[in-house]
Short mmCIF file of C-alpha atoms in Angstrom, two decimals:
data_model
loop_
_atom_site.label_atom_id
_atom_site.label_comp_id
_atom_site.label_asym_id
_atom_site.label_seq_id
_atom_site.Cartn_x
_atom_site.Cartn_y
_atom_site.Cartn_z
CA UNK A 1 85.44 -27.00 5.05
CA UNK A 2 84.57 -24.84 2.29
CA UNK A 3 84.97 -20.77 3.27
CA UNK A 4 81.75 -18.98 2.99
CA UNK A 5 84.10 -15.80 3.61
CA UNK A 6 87.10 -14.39 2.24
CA UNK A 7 88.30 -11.87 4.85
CA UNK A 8 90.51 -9.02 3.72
CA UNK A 9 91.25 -5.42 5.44
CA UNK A 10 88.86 -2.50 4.78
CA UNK A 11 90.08 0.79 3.71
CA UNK A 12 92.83 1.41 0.61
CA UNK A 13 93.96 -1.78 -1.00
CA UNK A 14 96.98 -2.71 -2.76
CA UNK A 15 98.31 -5.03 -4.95
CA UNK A 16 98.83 -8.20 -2.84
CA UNK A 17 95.41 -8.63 -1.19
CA UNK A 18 94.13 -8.07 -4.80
CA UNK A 19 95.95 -10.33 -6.17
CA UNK A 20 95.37 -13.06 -3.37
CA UNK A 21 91.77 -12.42 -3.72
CA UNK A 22 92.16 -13.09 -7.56
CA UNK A 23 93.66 -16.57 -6.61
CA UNK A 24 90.87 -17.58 -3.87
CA UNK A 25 88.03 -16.00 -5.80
CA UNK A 26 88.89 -18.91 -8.49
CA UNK A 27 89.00 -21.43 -6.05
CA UNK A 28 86.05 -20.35 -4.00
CA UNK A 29 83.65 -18.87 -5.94
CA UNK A 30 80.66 -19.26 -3.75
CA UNK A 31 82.29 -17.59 -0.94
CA UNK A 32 81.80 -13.88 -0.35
CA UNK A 33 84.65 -11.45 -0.18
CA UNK A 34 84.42 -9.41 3.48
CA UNK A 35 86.66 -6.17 3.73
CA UNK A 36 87.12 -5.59 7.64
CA UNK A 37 89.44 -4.98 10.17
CA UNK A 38 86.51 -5.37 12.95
CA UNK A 39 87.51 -8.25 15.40
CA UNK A 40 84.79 -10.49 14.50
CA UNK A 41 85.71 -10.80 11.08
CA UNK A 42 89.68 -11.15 11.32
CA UNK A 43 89.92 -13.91 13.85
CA UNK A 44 89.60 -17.12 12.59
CA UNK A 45 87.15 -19.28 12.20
CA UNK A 46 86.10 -22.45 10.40
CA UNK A 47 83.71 -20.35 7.83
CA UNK A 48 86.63 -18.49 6.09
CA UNK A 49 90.18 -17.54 5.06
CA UNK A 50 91.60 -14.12 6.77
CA UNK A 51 94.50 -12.75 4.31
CA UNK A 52 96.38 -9.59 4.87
CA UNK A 53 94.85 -8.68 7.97
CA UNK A 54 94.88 -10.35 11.38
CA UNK A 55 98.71 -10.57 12.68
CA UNK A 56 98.97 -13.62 12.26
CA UNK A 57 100.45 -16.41 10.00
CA UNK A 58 98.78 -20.03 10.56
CA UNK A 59 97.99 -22.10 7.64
CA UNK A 60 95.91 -24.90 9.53
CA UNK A 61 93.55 -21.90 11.09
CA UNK A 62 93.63 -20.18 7.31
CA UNK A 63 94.57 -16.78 8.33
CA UNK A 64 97.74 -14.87 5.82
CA UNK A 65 98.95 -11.88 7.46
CA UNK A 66 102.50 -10.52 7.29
CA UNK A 67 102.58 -7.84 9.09
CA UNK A 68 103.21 -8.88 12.65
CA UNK A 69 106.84 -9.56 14.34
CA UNK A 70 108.32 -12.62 13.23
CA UNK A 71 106.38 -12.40 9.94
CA UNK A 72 107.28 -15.67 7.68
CA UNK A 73 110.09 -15.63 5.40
CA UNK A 74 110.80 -17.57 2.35
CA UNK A 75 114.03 -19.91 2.32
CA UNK A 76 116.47 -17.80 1.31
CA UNK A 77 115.11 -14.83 4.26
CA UNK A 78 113.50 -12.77 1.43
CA UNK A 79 109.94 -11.74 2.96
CA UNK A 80 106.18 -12.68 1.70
CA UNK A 81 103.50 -10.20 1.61
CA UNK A 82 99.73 -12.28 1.96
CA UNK A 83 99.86 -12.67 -2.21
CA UNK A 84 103.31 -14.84 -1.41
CA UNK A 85 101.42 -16.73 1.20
CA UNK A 86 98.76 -17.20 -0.77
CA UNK A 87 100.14 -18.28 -3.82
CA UNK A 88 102.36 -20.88 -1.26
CA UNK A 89 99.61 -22.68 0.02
CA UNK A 90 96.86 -22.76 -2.99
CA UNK A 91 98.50 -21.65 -5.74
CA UNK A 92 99.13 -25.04 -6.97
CA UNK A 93 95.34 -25.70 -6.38
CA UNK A 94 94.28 -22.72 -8.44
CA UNK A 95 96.49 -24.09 -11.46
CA UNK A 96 94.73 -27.02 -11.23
CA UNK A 97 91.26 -25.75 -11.52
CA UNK A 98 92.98 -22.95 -14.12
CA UNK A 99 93.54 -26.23 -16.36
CA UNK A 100 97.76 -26.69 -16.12
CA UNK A 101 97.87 -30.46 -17.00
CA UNK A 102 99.16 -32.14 -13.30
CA UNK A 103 102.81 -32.54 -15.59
CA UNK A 104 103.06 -28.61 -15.73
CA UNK A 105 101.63 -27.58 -11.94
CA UNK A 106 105.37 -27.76 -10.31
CA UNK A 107 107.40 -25.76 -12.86
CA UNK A 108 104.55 -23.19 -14.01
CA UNK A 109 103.69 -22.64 -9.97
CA UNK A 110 107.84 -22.21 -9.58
CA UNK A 111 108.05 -19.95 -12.31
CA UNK A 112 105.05 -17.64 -11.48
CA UNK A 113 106.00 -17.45 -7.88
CA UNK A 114 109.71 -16.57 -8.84
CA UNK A 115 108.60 -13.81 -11.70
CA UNK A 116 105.24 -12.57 -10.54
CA UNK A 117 104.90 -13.49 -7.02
CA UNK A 118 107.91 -12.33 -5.44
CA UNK A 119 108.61 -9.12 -6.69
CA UNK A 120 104.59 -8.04 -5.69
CA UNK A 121 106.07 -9.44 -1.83
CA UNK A 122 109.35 -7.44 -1.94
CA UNK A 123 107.49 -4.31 -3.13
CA UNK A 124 104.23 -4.52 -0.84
CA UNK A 125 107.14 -4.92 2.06
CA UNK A 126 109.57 -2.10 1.02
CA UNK A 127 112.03 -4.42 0.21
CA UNK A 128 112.23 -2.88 -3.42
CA UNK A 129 111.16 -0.10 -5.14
CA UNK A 130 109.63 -0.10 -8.39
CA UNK A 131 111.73 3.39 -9.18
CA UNK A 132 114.56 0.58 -9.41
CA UNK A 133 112.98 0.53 -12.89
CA UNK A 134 112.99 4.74 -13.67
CA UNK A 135 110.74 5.97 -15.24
CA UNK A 136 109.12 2.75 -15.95
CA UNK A 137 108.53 2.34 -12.59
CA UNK A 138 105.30 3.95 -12.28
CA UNK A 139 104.32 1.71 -14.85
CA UNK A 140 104.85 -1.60 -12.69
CA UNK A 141 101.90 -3.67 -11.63
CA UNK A 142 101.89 -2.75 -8.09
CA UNK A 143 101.62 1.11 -8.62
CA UNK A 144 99.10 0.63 -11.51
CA UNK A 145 97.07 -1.25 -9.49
CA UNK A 146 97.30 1.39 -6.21
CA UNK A 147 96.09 3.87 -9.12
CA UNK A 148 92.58 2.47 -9.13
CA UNK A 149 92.21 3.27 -5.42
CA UNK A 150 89.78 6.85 -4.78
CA UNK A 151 91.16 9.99 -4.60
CA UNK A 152 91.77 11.04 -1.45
CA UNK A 153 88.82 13.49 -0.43
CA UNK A 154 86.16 10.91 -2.27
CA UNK A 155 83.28 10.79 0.29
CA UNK A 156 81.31 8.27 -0.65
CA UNK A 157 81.85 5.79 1.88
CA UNK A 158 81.37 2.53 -0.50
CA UNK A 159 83.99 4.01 -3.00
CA UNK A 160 87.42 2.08 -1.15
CA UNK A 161 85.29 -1.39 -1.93
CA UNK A 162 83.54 -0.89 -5.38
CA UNK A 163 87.11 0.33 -6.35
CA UNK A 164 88.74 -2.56 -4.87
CA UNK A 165 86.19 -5.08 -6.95
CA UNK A 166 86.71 -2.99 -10.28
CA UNK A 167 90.50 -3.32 -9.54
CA UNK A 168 90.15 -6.99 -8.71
CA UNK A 169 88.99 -7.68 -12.31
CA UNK A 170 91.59 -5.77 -13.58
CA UNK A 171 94.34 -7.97 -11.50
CA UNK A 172 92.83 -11.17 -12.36
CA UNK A 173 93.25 -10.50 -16.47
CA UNK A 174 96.81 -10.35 -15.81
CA UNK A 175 97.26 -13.33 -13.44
CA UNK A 176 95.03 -15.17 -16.01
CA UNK A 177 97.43 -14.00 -18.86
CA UNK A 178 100.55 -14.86 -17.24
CA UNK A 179 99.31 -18.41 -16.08
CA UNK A 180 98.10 -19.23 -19.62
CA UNK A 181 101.57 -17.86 -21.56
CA UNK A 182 103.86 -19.90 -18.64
CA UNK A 183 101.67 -22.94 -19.70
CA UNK A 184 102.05 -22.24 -23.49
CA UNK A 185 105.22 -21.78 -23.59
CA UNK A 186 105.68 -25.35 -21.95
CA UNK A 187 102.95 -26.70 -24.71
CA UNK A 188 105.35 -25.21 -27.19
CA UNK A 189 108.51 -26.79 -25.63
CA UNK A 190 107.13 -30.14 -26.93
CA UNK A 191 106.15 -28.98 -30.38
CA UNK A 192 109.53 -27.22 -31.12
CA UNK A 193 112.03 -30.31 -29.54
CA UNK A 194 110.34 -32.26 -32.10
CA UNK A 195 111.19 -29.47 -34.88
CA UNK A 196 114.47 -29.53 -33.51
CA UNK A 197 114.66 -33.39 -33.71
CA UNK A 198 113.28 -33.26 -37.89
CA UNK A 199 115.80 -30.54 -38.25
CA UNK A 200 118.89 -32.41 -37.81
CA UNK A 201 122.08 -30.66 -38.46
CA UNK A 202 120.20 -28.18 -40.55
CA UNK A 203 120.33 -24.45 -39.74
CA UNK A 204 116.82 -23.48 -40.10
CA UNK A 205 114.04 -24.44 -37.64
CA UNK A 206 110.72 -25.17 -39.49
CA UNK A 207 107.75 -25.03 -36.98
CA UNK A 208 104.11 -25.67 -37.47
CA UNK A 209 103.18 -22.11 -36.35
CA UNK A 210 104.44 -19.31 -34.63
CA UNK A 211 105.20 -20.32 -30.76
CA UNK A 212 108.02 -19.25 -28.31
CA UNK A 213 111.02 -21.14 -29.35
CA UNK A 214 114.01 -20.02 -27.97
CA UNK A 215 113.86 -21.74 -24.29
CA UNK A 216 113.57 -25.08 -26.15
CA UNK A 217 116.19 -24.23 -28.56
CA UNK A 218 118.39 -23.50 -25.36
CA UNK A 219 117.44 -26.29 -23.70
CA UNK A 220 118.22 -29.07 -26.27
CA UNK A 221 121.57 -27.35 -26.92
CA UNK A 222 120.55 -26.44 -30.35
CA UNK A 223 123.71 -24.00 -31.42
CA UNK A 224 123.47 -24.55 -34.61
CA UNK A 225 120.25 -23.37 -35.80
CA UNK A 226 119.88 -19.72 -36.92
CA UNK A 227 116.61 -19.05 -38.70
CA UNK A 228 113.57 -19.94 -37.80
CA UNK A 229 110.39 -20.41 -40.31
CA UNK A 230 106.56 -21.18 -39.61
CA UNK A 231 103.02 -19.96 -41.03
CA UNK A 232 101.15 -16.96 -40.33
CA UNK A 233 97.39 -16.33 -41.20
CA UNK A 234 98.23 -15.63 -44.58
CA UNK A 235 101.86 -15.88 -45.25
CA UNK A 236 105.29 -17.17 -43.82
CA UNK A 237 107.38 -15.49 -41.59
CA UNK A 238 110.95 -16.09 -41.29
CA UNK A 239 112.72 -14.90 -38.14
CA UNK A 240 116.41 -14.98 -36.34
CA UNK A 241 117.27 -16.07 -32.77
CA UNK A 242 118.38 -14.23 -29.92
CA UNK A 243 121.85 -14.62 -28.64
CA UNK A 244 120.34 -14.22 -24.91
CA UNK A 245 117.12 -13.63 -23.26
CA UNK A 246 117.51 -10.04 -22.69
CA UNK A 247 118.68 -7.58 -25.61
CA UNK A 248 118.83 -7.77 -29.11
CA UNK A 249 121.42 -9.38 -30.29
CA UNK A 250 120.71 -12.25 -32.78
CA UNK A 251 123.08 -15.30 -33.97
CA UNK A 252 123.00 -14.40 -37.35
CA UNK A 253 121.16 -11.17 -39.17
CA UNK A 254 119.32 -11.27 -42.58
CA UNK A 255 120.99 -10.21 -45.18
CA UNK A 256 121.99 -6.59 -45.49
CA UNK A 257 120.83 -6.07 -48.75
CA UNK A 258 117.41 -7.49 -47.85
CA UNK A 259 117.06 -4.44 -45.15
CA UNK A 260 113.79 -2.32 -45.16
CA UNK A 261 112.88 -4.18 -49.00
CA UNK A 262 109.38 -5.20 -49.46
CA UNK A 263 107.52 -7.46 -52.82
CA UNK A 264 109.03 -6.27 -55.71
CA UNK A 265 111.91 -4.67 -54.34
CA UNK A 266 112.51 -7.57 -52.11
CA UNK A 267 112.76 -10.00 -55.06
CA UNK A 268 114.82 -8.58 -57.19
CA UNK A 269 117.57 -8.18 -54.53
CA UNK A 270 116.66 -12.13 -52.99
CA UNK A 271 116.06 -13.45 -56.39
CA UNK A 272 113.28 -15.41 -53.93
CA UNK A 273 109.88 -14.70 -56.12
CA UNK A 274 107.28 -14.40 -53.11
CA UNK A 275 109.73 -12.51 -50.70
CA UNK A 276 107.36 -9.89 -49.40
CA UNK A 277 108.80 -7.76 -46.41
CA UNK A 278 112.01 -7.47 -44.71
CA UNK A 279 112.48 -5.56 -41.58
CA UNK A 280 115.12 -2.71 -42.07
CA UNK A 281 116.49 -4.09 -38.37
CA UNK A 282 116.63 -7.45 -40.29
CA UNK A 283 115.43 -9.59 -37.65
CA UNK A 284 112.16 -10.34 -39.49
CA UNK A 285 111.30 -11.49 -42.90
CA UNK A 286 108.15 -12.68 -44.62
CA UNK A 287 107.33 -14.54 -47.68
CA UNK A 288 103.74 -15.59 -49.50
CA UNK A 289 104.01 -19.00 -49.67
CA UNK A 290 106.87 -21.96 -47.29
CA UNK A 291 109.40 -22.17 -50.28
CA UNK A 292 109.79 -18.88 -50.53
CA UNK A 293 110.04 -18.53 -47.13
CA UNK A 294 112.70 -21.73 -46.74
CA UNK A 295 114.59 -19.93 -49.82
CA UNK A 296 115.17 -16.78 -48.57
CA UNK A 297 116.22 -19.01 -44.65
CA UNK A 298 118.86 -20.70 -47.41
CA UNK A 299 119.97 -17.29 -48.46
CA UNK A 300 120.25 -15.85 -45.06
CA UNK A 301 122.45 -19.37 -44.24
CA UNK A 302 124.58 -19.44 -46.98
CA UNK A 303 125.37 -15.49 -46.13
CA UNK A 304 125.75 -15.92 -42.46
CA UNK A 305 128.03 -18.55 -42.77
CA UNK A 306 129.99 -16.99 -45.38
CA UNK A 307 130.94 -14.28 -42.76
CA UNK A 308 131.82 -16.78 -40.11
CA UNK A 309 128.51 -16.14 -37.95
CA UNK A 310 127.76 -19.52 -38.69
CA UNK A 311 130.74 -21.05 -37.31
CA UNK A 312 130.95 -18.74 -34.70
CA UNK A 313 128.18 -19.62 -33.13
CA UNK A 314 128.16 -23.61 -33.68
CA UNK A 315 131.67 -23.12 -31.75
CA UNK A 316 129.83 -21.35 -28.68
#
């Protein structure tokens, strides 16, 4: 049966009822969202879905909580918050009517649950701190969230629920975002295998536009590439590839004398007419037109390779 209610706790909110409202909200937009702790409203019933409130954990009668002894646990013992339980049991629904192609549900509802999902449960359970991160920690997504709740001697006694609806937009831009670059990136795996494929042996990576590469690079074993080049809106942009998915470290740099060089400048010490901008941290290049671009990739090739970066990393 269809809910007609989604049944949250009154009072201050945080991020994992938000966020589990974001997901049902999607799913059932007809029904109205009830914030309530009254005993008519958190015991279940067939009109509705009871979520972080309740004390109880029972999928069949729809009602989330995990705050009651022998709250559930994932596999590996970590614990959920209501967003966890949430996102268990509808978040490959909510994919679905998000527009993931059926192929893509499984790996984008694994990957949002491990990156997203779990580390809202572990903090909304004190099972990790966002001050783990220092003093980016009050800029995590749980605390930012908590930030839209009314200051504490507000009177007005609808503030704690128009807060908690202005906050719920808020929530649902990110969840939208992340959903929609998980399923890009997997829209880009396709494109760049086949770039990989027309590449060959060769050391640059031409792609049809700019798209996340590197987990398809990684994933076809592609070691030998170490530029990549594709279109922008008005020029080309020639880039390197990261060693690893955290850091900075690239396979090869651009060359040295290219650093902080723009049009003129640029040419002269590329010989490339149409190089137009080189970034001094020579990670990033551009050109005005593709051969200028793929000449100043040949360059950057022939000078990697000529310092053994080339071979160093077609041996790792």
């Amino acid at each position: 049966m269809t809910p007609e209610f989604l049944v949250t706790h009154s009072g201050g909110f945080h991020a994992d009822e938000l966020l589990s409202s974001v997901i049902l909200t999607r799913l059932f937009p007809q029904a109205r969202i009830v914030r309530s702790r009254a005993p008519e409203w958190i015991t279940p019933a067939e009109d509705r879905i009871i979520y972080d409130v309740g004390g109880a954990y029972d999928a069949e009668a729809r009602i989330f909580d995990h705050h009651q002894r022998g709250a559930p646990l994932r596999e590996d013992g970590q614990p959920y918050s209501s967003f966890g339980l949430i996102w268990k049991h509808f978040g490959r629904d909510y994919l679905a009517a998000f527009g993931v192609p059926e192929a893509h549900v499984e790996v984008v509802h694994a990957s949002f649950d491990a990156g997203f999902v779990l580390p809202i449960d572990l903090v909304d359970n004190g099972a990790l701190s966002p001050s783990v991160a220092g003093v980016l920690g009050g800029l995590s997504l749980p605390v930012l969230l908590e930030t839209l709740k009314p200051v504490f001697d507000e009177t007005d006694p609808e503030a704690d629920d128009r807060a908690f609806h202005s906050a719920l937009a808020i929530a649902r831009s990110f969840v939208e975002a992340r959903i929609e670059k998980s399923a890009a990136k997997l829209r880009a795996e396709a494109l760049v295998h086949q770039a990989i494929v027309d590449a060959g042996e060769g050391r640059i990576l031409e792609l049809p536009m700019g798209m996340p590469f590197r987990p398809a690079v990684v994933k076809a074993g592609a070691d030998h590439l170490l530029f990549v080049v594709h279109p922008r809106d008005k020029d080309w942009c020639l880039t390197t590839i990261r060693r690893a998915d955290e850091g900075f470290e690239v396979r090869a740099d651009l060359p040295a004398a290219w650093a902080g060089l723009t049009n003129g400048d640029l040419e002269a010490a590329s010989g490339v007419t149409g190089a137009s901008f080189c970034h001094n941290g020579r990670f990033v290049a551009a050109a005005k037109t593709r051969e200028a671009a793929l000449a100043m990739a040949e360059l950057a090739v022939k000078e990697a390779i000529s310092t053994g970066l080339g071979q160093v990393e077609a041996a790792e």
